[in-house]
mmCIF file of C-alpha atoms in Angstrom:
data_model
loop_
_atom_site.group_PDB
_atom_site.id
_atom_site.type_symbol
_atom_site.label_atom_id
_atom_site.label_comp_id
_atom_site.label_asym_id
_atom_site.label_seq_id
_atom_site.Cartn_x
_atom_site.Cartn_y
_atom_site.Cartn_z
ATOM 1 C CA MET A 66 85.012 167.865 90.575
ATOM 2 C CA LYS A 67 83.616 165.079 92.038
ATOM 3 C CA ASN A 68 82.714 163.385 88.784
ATOM 4 C CA ILE A 69 84.946 163.247 87.753
ATOM 5 C CA VAL A 70 87.280 161.886 90.916
ATOM 6 C CA LEU A 71 84.622 159.174 91.210
ATOM 7 C CA LEU A 72 85.556 158.457 87.074
ATOM 8 C CA VAL A 73 88.647 158.299 88.553
ATOM 9 C CA ILE A 74 88.666 156.181 90.937
ATOM 10 C CA LEU A 75 86.280 153.778 88.240
ATOM 11 C CA ILE A 76 89.191 153.892 86.043
ATOM 12 C CA PHE A 77 91.967 152.808 88.588
ATOM 13 C CA THR A 78 89.732 150.021 89.941
ATOM 14 C CA GLN A 79 88.880 148.583 86.797
ATOM 15 C CA TYR A 80 92.413 148.429 85.662
ATOM 16 C CA SER A 81 93.773 147.246 88.604
ATOM 17 C CA PHE A 82 92.231 144.947 88.254
ATOM 18 C CA ALA A 83 92.022 143.175 83.831
ATOM 19 C CA GLN A 84 94.364 139.991 82.961
ATOM 20 C CA THR A 85 97.002 141.155 81.383
ATOM 21 C CA PHE A 86 98.241 137.884 78.614
ATOM 22 C CA PHE A 87 100.264 135.032 81.362
ATOM 23 C CA SER A 88 103.570 133.981 79.279
ATOM 24 C CA PHE A 89 104.220 130.359 79.256
ATOM 25 C CA GLU A 90 106.695 128.675 77.477
ATOM 26 C CA GLY A 91 107.219 131.572 74.987
ATOM 27 C CA LYS A 92 103.397 132.211 73.951
ATOM 28 C CA GLU A 93 101.679 134.980 75.368
ATOM 29 C CA VAL A 94 97.543 133.502 76.591
ATOM 30 C CA ALA A 95 95.161 136.624 76.218
ATOM 31 C CA ALA A 96 93.258 137.307 79.239
ATOM 32 C CA GLY A 97 89.478 134.962 78.478
ATOM 33 C CA THR A 98 91.212 132.228 76.853
ATOM 34 C CA LYS A 99 93.140 129.393 77.283
ATOM 35 C CA ALA A 100 95.894 127.765 75.412
ATOM 36 C CA HIS A 101 97.253 124.244 75.014
ATOM 37 C CA PHE A 102 101.231 123.475 75.384
ATOM 38 C CA LYS A 103 102.983 120.130 74.030
ATOM 39 C CA ILE A 104 106.271 120.717 76.105
ATOM 40 C CA PRO A 105 108.622 118.263 73.998
ATOM 41 C CA VAL A 106 111.151 115.688 76.298
ATOM 42 C CA GLU A 107 114.116 113.712 74.672
ATOM 43 C CA HIS A 108 116.448 111.785 76.959
ATOM 44 C CA GLU A 109 118.901 109.537 74.551
ATOM 45 C CA GLY A 110 117.092 108.954 72.002
ATOM 46 C CA VAL A 111 114.018 108.659 73.626
ATOM 47 C CA SER A 112 110.977 111.703 74.057
ATOM 48 C CA THR A 113 108.207 112.312 75.407
ATOM 49 C CA PHE A 114 105.523 115.596 76.390
ATOM 50 C CA ILE A 115 103.835 116.990 79.182
ATOM 51 C CA PRO A 116 100.264 118.259 78.045
ATOM 52 C CA VAL A 117 100.547 121.083 79.712
ATOM 53 C CA THR A 118 96.506 123.115 79.348
ATOM 54 C CA ILE A 119 97.003 127.165 81.012
ATOM 55 C CA PHE A 120 93.544 128.595 81.800
ATOM 56 C CA ASN A 121 94.069 132.937 81.742
ATOM 57 C CA GLY A 122 90.666 134.288 82.999
ATOM 58 C CA ALA A 123 89.288 137.678 82.244
ATOM 59 C CA THR A 124 89.963 138.919 85.553
ATOM 60 C CA ALA A 125 93.216 139.125 87.503
ATOM 61 C CA GLY A 126 93.897 136.880 90.733
ATOM 62 C CA GLU A 127 95.970 133.495 92.324
ATOM 63 C CA THR A 128 98.003 131.043 90.423
ATOM 64 C CA LEU A 129 95.958 127.745 90.749
ATOM 65 C CA GLY A 130 99.081 124.510 90.139
ATOM 66 C CA ILE A 131 97.207 120.896 88.605
ATOM 67 C CA THR A 132 98.980 117.909 87.983
ATOM 68 C CA ALA A 133 96.657 114.435 86.900
ATOM 69 C CA GLY A 134 98.624 110.980 85.840
ATOM 70 C CA ILE A 135 101.342 111.497 87.984
ATOM 71 C CA HIS A 136 101.820 107.533 87.844
ATOM 72 C CA GLY A 137 99.707 107.234 84.516
ATOM 73 C CA TYR A 138 97.656 104.224 85.416
ATOM 74 C CA GLU A 139 95.709 105.820 87.579
ATOM 75 C CA TYR A 140 92.767 106.879 85.279
ATOM 76 C CA PRO A 141 90.123 108.697 87.162
ATOM 77 C CA PRO A 142 91.766 111.806 87.658
ATOM 78 C CA ILE A 143 93.537 111.819 84.244
ATOM 79 C CA LEU A 144 89.418 111.364 82.766
ATOM 80 C CA GLY A 145 88.462 114.331 84.974
ATOM 81 C CA ALA A 146 91.387 116.044 84.434
ATOM 82 C CA GLN A 147 90.295 115.917 80.081
ATOM 83 C CA ARG A 148 87.435 116.719 81.483
ATOM 84 C CA LEU A 149 88.733 119.754 83.088
ATOM 85 C CA ILE A 150 89.645 121.534 79.728
ATOM 86 C CA GLN A 151 86.392 121.757 79.107
ATOM 87 C CA SER A 152 84.944 122.156 82.300
ATOM 88 C CA ILE A 153 86.754 126.020 82.443
ATOM 89 C CA ASN A 154 85.996 128.503 81.700
ATOM 90 C CA PRO A 155 88.680 131.355 80.723
ATOM 91 C CA LYS A 156 86.366 133.892 80.780
ATOM 92 C CA GLU A 157 84.649 133.673 84.226
ATOM 93 C CA LEU A 158 88.092 132.457 85.808
ATOM 94 C CA THR A 159 89.629 135.228 88.174
ATOM 95 C CA GLY A 160 93.304 134.300 88.032
ATOM 96 C CA THR A 161 95.155 132.120 86.799
ATOM 97 C CA VAL A 162 94.805 128.177 85.957
ATOM 98 C CA ILE A 163 97.909 125.848 85.029
ATOM 99 C CA LEU A 164 97.186 122.413 84.272
ATOM 100 C CA VAL A 165 99.069 119.058 83.239
ATOM 101 C CA GLN A 166 96.567 116.514 82.150
ATOM 102 C CA LEU A 167 99.074 113.852 82.418
ATOM 103 C CA ALA A 168 102.411 114.331 83.301
ATOM 104 C CA ASN A 169 103.220 110.677 83.025
ATOM 105 C CA VAL A 170 102.437 110.086 78.982
ATOM 106 C CA LYS A 171 104.862 106.906 79.370
ATOM 107 C CA SER A 172 103.150 105.872 81.920
ATOM 108 C CA PHE A 173 100.244 106.141 80.654
ATOM 109 C CA LEU A 174 100.751 104.929 76.914
ATOM 110 C CA GLY A 175 102.172 101.757 78.064
ATOM 111 C CA ARG A 176 99.812 100.531 80.514
ATOM 112 C CA SER A 177 103.007 100.922 83.456
ATOM 113 C CA PRO A 178 102.036 100.913 87.132
ATOM 114 C CA TYR A 179 104.207 103.194 89.353
ATOM 115 C CA VAL A 180 106.886 103.257 87.290
ATOM 116 C CA ASN A 181 107.725 104.835 83.339
ATOM 117 C CA PRO A 182 108.346 102.671 81.017
ATOM 118 C CA ALA A 183 110.799 105.298 79.490
ATOM 119 C CA ASP A 184 113.400 104.315 82.562
ATOM 120 C CA GLY A 185 112.054 102.583 84.905
ATOM 121 C CA LYS A 186 111.679 105.351 86.920
ATOM 122 C CA ASN A 187 108.505 106.203 90.137
ATOM 123 C CA LEU A 188 108.441 109.924 88.791
ATOM 124 C CA ASN A 189 106.908 110.439 92.117
ATOM 125 C CA ARG A 190 110.265 109.411 93.676
ATOM 126 C CA SER A 191 111.775 111.735 91.490
ATOM 127 C CA PHE A 192 111.585 115.025 92.301
ATOM 128 C CA PRO A 193 112.824 118.120 92.345
ATOM 129 C CA GLY A 194 114.050 116.142 89.319
ATOM 130 C CA LYS A 195 117.044 117.184 87.183
ATOM 131 C CA GLU A 196 117.866 119.646 83.962
ATOM 132 C CA GLU A 197 119.180 117.380 81.928
ATOM 133 C CA GLY A 198 118.671 113.609 83.793
ATOM 134 C CA SER A 199 115.884 111.239 82.307
ATOM 135 C CA ILE A 200 112.866 111.008 81.429
ATOM 136 C CA SER A 201 110.908 111.471 84.430
ATOM 137 C CA GLU A 202 114.205 113.350 85.852
ATOM 138 C CA GLN A 203 113.347 115.913 83.529
ATOM 139 C CA ILE A 204 108.814 115.729 84.172
ATOM 140 C CA ALA A 205 109.999 115.734 87.190
ATOM 141 C CA TYR A 206 112.755 119.469 87.123
ATOM 142 C CA PHE A 207 109.964 121.199 84.483
ATOM 143 C CA ILE A 208 107.070 120.673 87.055
ATOM 144 C CA SER A 209 109.200 121.209 89.675
ATOM 145 C CA ASN A 210 111.198 125.158 88.186
ATOM 146 C CA ASP A 211 108.283 125.740 85.121
ATOM 147 C CA ILE A 212 104.882 125.230 87.152
ATOM 148 C CA ILE A 213 105.377 124.656 91.073
ATOM 149 C CA SER A 214 107.763 128.161 91.003
ATOM 150 C CA ARG A 215 104.578 129.981 89.892
ATOM 151 C CA VAL A 216 102.037 129.069 91.380
ATOM 152 C CA ASP A 217 99.856 130.151 94.723
ATOM 153 C CA TYR A 218 98.528 127.072 95.721
ATOM 154 C CA PHE A 219 98.819 123.249 94.251
ATOM 155 C CA LEU A 220 96.755 120.013 93.363
ATOM 156 C CA ASP A 221 97.961 116.544 93.397
ATOM 157 C CA MET A 222 95.950 113.916 91.647
ATOM 158 C CA HIS A 223 96.033 111.192 92.028
ATOM 159 C CA ALA A 224 94.153 107.149 91.957
ATOM 160 C CA GLY A 225 94.389 103.586 92.905
ATOM 161 C CA ASP A 226 97.656 101.701 90.938
ATOM 162 C CA ALA A 227 96.061 99.098 89.643
ATOM 163 C CA PRO A 228 96.619 96.842 91.873
ATOM 164 C CA GLU A 229 96.290 98.951 95.238
ATOM 165 C CA ASP A 230 91.889 98.843 96.269
ATOM 166 C CA LEU A 231 91.560 102.454 98.264
ATOM 167 C CA MET A 232 89.078 104.198 99.412
ATOM 168 C CA HIS A 233 88.467 108.013 97.932
ATOM 169 C CA TYR A 234 90.209 111.060 100.089
ATOM 170 C CA GLY A 235 91.688 115.197 99.837
ATOM 171 C CA ALA A 236 95.001 114.994 101.842
ATOM 172 C CA TYR A 237 97.081 117.798 103.317
ATOM 173 C CA TYR A 238 100.138 118.032 103.860
ATOM 174 C CA ASN A 239 100.977 119.545 107.172
ATOM 175 C CA ASN A 240 104.007 121.235 109.977
ATOM 176 C CA ALA A 241 104.020 122.923 112.834
ATOM 177 C CA THR A 242 106.607 125.287 111.194
ATOM 178 C CA MET A 243 104.168 126.904 108.801
ATOM 179 C CA PRO A 244 100.580 126.916 110.599
ATOM 180 C CA GLU A 245 99.409 129.014 107.836
ATOM 181 C CA ILE A 246 100.380 127.510 104.248
ATOM 182 C CA SER A 247 99.506 124.687 106.840
ATOM 183 C CA ALA A 248 96.104 125.367 108.052
ATOM 184 C CA THR A 249 95.368 127.118 104.092
ATOM 185 C CA GLY A 250 95.712 124.019 102.861
ATOM 186 C CA LYS A 251 93.562 121.818 105.588
ATOM 187 C CA GLU A 252 90.555 124.441 103.820
ATOM 188 C CA MET A 253 92.131 123.646 100.489
ATOM 189 C CA ALA A 254 91.769 119.957 100.836
ATOM 190 C CA LEU A 255 87.210 120.480 103.056
ATOM 191 C CA ALA A 256 86.427 122.653 100.022
ATOM 192 C CA LEU A 257 87.182 119.288 97.827
ATOM 193 C CA GLY A 258 84.096 117.476 98.691
ATOM 194 C CA PHE A 259 85.488 113.644 100.192
ATOM 195 C CA ASN A 260 83.870 112.061 103.369
ATOM 196 C CA HIS A 261 87.521 112.017 104.344
ATOM 197 C CA ILE A 262 90.543 114.089 104.868
ATOM 198 C CA VAL A 263 94.202 112.785 105.334
ATOM 199 C CA THR A 264 96.824 114.552 107.264
ATOM 200 C CA PHE A 265 100.836 114.129 105.812
ATOM 201 C CA ASN A 266 101.776 115.053 108.741
ATOM 202 C CA THR A 267 105.300 115.913 107.321
ATOM 203 C CA GLU A 268 107.304 116.503 111.279
ATOM 204 C CA GLY A 269 111.039 115.242 110.555
ATOM 205 C CA LYS A 270 110.448 114.074 106.847
ATOM 206 C CA ASP A 271 113.922 113.619 105.803
ATOM 207 C CA TYR A 272 111.761 115.386 102.473
ATOM 208 C CA MET A 273 111.714 118.147 104.673
ATOM 209 C CA LYS A 274 115.229 118.719 104.640
ATOM 210 C CA ALA A 275 116.260 121.739 102.385
ATOM 211 C CA GLU A 276 119.357 119.127 101.608
ATOM 212 C CA LYS A 277 117.533 115.966 100.991
ATOM 213 C CA PRO A 278 114.482 115.678 97.073
ATOM 214 C CA SER A 279 111.622 116.345 97.747
ATOM 215 C CA LEU A 280 110.301 113.314 95.753
ATOM 216 C CA TYR A 281 106.890 113.553 96.090
ATOM 217 C CA THR A 282 105.054 115.898 93.764
ATOM 218 C CA SER A 283 103.266 117.906 96.073
ATOM 219 C CA ALA A 284 106.628 117.816 99.086
ATOM 220 C CA GLU A 285 108.050 119.882 96.376
ATOM 221 C CA ALA A 286 105.352 122.938 96.108
ATOM 222 C CA PHE A 287 104.670 122.809 100.426
ATOM 223 C CA LYS A 288 108.633 122.907 100.465
ATOM 224 C CA ARG A 289 108.898 125.922 98.601
ATOM 225 C CA GLY A 290 106.294 127.241 100.343
ATOM 226 C CA ILE A 291 102.732 127.092 98.874
ATOM 227 C CA PRO A 292 99.599 125.128 99.817
ATOM 228 C CA ALA A 293 99.364 121.322 98.913
ATOM 229 C CA ILE A 294 97.007 119.057 98.697
ATOM 230 C CA ASP A 295 96.044 115.441 97.037
ATOM 231 C CA ILE A 296 93.557 113.622 95.856
ATOM 232 C CA GLU A 297 92.770 110.421 95.224
ATOM 233 C CA CYS A 298 90.283 108.750 93.770
ATOM 234 C CA GLY A 299 89.900 106.059 91.798
ATOM 235 C CA ARG A 300 91.143 102.115 93.318
ATOM 236 C CA LEU A 301 92.747 99.344 91.067
ATOM 237 C CA GLY A 302 92.857 101.598 87.849
ATOM 238 C CA ILE A 303 90.140 100.896 87.402
ATOM 239 C CA PRO A 304 87.827 104.774 84.415
ATOM 240 C CA GLU A 305 84.727 104.598 86.908
ATOM 241 C CA ALA A 306 82.572 106.819 86.089
ATOM 242 C CA GLU A 307 82.147 107.782 89.080
ATOM 243 C CA ALA A 308 85.744 108.296 90.334
ATOM 244 C CA VAL A 309 85.589 110.821 87.286
ATOM 245 C CA ASP A 310 82.849 112.859 88.272
ATOM 246 C CA GLN A 311 84.282 113.167 92.011
ATOM 247 C CA VAL A 312 88.256 114.395 90.582
ATOM 248 C CA GLU A 313 86.402 116.926 88.473
ATOM 249 C CA GLN A 314 83.783 118.649 90.733
ATOM 250 C CA ALA A 315 86.088 118.263 93.717
ATOM 251 C CA VAL A 316 88.037 120.715 91.402
ATOM 252 C CA LEU A 317 85.682 123.295 90.413
ATOM 253 C CA ARG A 318 84.848 122.724 94.466
ATOM 254 C CA LEU A 319 88.500 124.303 94.814
ATOM 255 C CA LEU A 320 88.733 126.640 93.148
ATOM 256 C CA GLN A 321 85.870 128.315 94.223
ATOM 257 C CA LYS A 322 86.765 128.625 97.632
ATOM 258 C CA LEU A 323 89.978 130.423 96.223
ATOM 259 C CA ASN A 324 87.809 132.225 94.572
ATOM 260 C CA PHE A 325 88.829 131.398 91.463
ATOM 261 C CA THR A 326 85.239 131.730 90.284
ATOM 262 C CA SER A 327 80.941 132.055 91.347
ATOM 263 C CA LYS A 328 79.891 131.183 88.722
ATOM 264 C CA LEU A 329 79.917 126.695 89.397
ATOM 265 C CA LYS A 330 77.163 125.316 89.943
ATOM 266 C CA VAL A 331 78.435 122.224 91.806
ATOM 267 C CA LEU A 332 76.786 120.843 95.274
ATOM 268 C CA SER A 333 77.854 121.736 98.818
ATOM 269 C CA THR A 334 80.643 120.107 100.907
ATOM 270 C CA THR A 335 79.673 118.399 104.359
ATOM 271 C CA PRO A 336 81.814 118.006 107.199
ATOM 272 C CA ALA A 337 84.074 115.373 106.790
ATOM 273 C CA ILE A 338 86.046 113.293 108.420
ATOM 274 C CA LEU A 339 89.376 114.089 109.781
ATOM 275 C CA ILE A 340 92.088 110.930 109.731
ATOM 276 C CA LYS A 341 95.234 112.261 110.604
ATOM 277 C CA ASN A 342 97.690 109.214 110.625
ATOM 278 C CA ARG A 343 98.493 106.245 108.841
ATOM 279 C CA ILE A 344 100.170 102.862 110.136
ATOM 280 C CA TYR A 345 100.989 100.528 107.285
ATOM 281 C CA THR A 346 101.356 96.725 106.845
ATOM 282 C CA ASP A 347 103.710 95.379 104.595
ATOM 283 C CA SER A 348 105.229 91.687 103.082
ATOM 284 C CA THR A 349 107.594 90.067 104.362
ATOM 285 C CA VAL A 350 107.232 87.173 102.015
ATOM 286 C CA TYR A 351 106.302 87.477 98.460
ATOM 287 C CA GLY A 352 103.192 85.342 97.104
ATOM 288 C CA ILE A 353 99.116 84.417 95.476
ATOM 289 C CA PHE A 354 98.198 87.387 98.238
ATOM 290 C CA TYR A 355 94.122 87.118 99.349
ATOM 291 C CA PRO A 356 92.160 89.608 100.432
ATOM 292 C CA LEU A 357 89.765 89.335 103.474
ATOM 293 C CA LYS A 358 88.562 93.415 103.237
ATOM 294 C CA LYS A 359 87.893 96.062 101.506
ATOM 295 C CA ALA A 360 88.862 99.399 101.594
ATOM 296 C CA GLY A 361 86.551 101.347 103.491
ATOM 297 C CA ASP A 362 85.615 98.590 105.498
ATOM 298 C CA TYR A 363 86.514 99.607 109.702
ATOM 299 C CA VAL A 364 88.501 96.850 111.377
ATOM 300 C CA VAL A 365 89.977 97.017 114.817
ATOM 301 C CA THR A 366 93.129 95.038 116.058
ATOM 302 C CA GLY A 367 93.823 92.350 115.857
ATOM 303 C CA MET A 368 91.647 91.633 112.641
ATOM 304 C CA LYS A 369 92.494 89.301 109.838
ATOM 305 C CA LEU A 370 92.770 91.298 107.045
ATOM 306 C CA GLY A 371 93.864 88.685 104.783
ATOM 307 C CA TYR A 372 97.547 86.850 103.640
ATOM 308 C CA THR A 373 99.007 85.173 102.243
ATOM 309 C CA THR A 374 100.344 81.557 100.494
ATOM 310 C CA ASP A 375 104.280 80.251 98.491
ATOM 311 C CA PHE A 376 102.364 78.836 95.154
ATOM 312 C CA PHE A 377 101.376 75.318 95.901
ATOM 313 C CA GLY A 378 98.174 76.794 98.596
ATOM 314 C CA ASN A 379 100.191 77.276 101.741
ATOM 315 C CA ILE A 380 100.017 79.900 103.811
ATOM 316 C CA GLN A 381 102.949 82.162 104.094
ATOM 317 C CA GLU A 382 101.809 84.827 106.106
ATOM 318 C CA THR A 383 98.599 85.976 108.003
ATOM 319 C CA ILE A 384 98.006 90.152 107.388
ATOM 320 C CA TYR A 385 96.274 91.811 110.233
ATOM 321 C CA ALA A 386 95.428 95.093 111.292
ATOM 322 C CA LYS A 387 96.864 96.689 114.087
ATOM 323 C CA ALA A 388 95.131 99.018 115.569
ATOM 324 C CA ASP A 389 91.523 100.717 115.424
ATOM 325 C CA GLY A 390 90.355 102.792 112.221
ATOM 326 C CA LEU A 391 90.006 102.906 108.527
ATOM 327 C CA LEU A 392 91.215 99.629 106.144
ATOM 328 C CA LEU A 393 92.101 103.655 103.113
ATOM 329 C CA LEU A 394 94.727 100.780 101.642
ATOM 330 C CA ILE A 395 94.331 96.823 100.475
ATOM 331 C CA LEU A 396 96.781 95.192 98.319
ATOM 332 C CA GLY A 397 93.720 93.907 95.787
ATOM 333 C CA THR A 398 95.482 91.935 93.248
ATOM 334 C CA PRO A 399 96.765 88.234 93.934
ATOM 335 C CA PRO A 400 100.904 88.889 93.187
ATOM 336 C CA VAL A 401 102.660 90.459 96.256
ATOM 337 C CA ASN A 402 106.614 90.558 96.808
ATOM 338 C CA LYS A 403 108.140 91.085 99.568
ATOM 339 C CA GLY A 404 108.465 94.194 101.498
ATOM 340 C CA GLU A 405 105.230 95.578 99.611
ATOM 341 C CA THR A 406 102.796 97.468 101.202
ATOM 342 C CA VAL A 407 99.401 96.006 101.221
ATOM 343 C CA ALA A 408 97.060 97.786 103.786
ATOM 344 C CA VAL A 409 96.536 101.049 105.606
ATOM 345 C CA ILE A 410 94.447 101.924 107.962
ATOM 346 C CA GLY A 411 93.887 106.247 108.577
ATOM 347 C CA LEU A 412 93.526 106.669 113.139
ATOM 348 C CA ILE A 413 91.014 108.850 113.434
ATOM 349 C CA ARG A 414 91.199 110.059 116.388
ATOM 350 C CA ASN A 415 93.450 113.227 118.036
#
């Protein structure tokens, strides 16, 4: 009798943890397999698609959503996502990973920084999107309702766009009214393996209000009560191999942290410096910008960061550090317009 009970328990346990198929876009992805999808998007005669890969693990578990290429000129995350197609093995996976390798194909193929050339919109200001909207709005709607709505954790991957000299870091969304979700996001961000982690404080932000659009990809997830993190890895639209490697390894570390896999061999994480606030400096003129510092430099209040001239070489504006901290971003190319962000300083203090 005892042996029969043990056998029943064993069978029940195996059945309970066995993965079933994952249904996506009308197709059943079997346990322990992956499947590729090209999601068509069309508006007023202009068409594109969203490449998505589903990794359905051999063992039942939670779901992680990952997006890359929200901005099509941010290459390291896009190339890192291409590597993940091979480095995530569904046979050794617990749960399901939904990977959007390149959300903004039109921006990518058009070599267009910031905006989708099909409609002139910034996809990372278009969430939650519109089902019958423009190309960018439809892409945002699909990601919001067909991917984010189905996941337990969410990661959005970015880099410094064409003019942005950007320091590598991880980030997480935080709100005092959502302590458990925020704490999980922090642990996820720390697991990425970056030396610096930025806190996206959302208290008082319009995009957190129910009646307001979320605007940002990962903000849409966070508003839905999903732990949400970002990667910023890469600079100036350059597909540097080191940044691509770091993106891939960061995701593999995250999979281990969330117990999606224990079979991947990645480096152990090191203690990270937390950046709790950021100070932005915008240009008040247009012209030619000359940076005097680079991303990753430590700066002190009043330090000269760069200057802008008119088209005859006359200095129109000098940019000074507004606080002591770490230069997360500085404009790295000459053109500058009035109102554009030219520098972001991260505050390393309590």
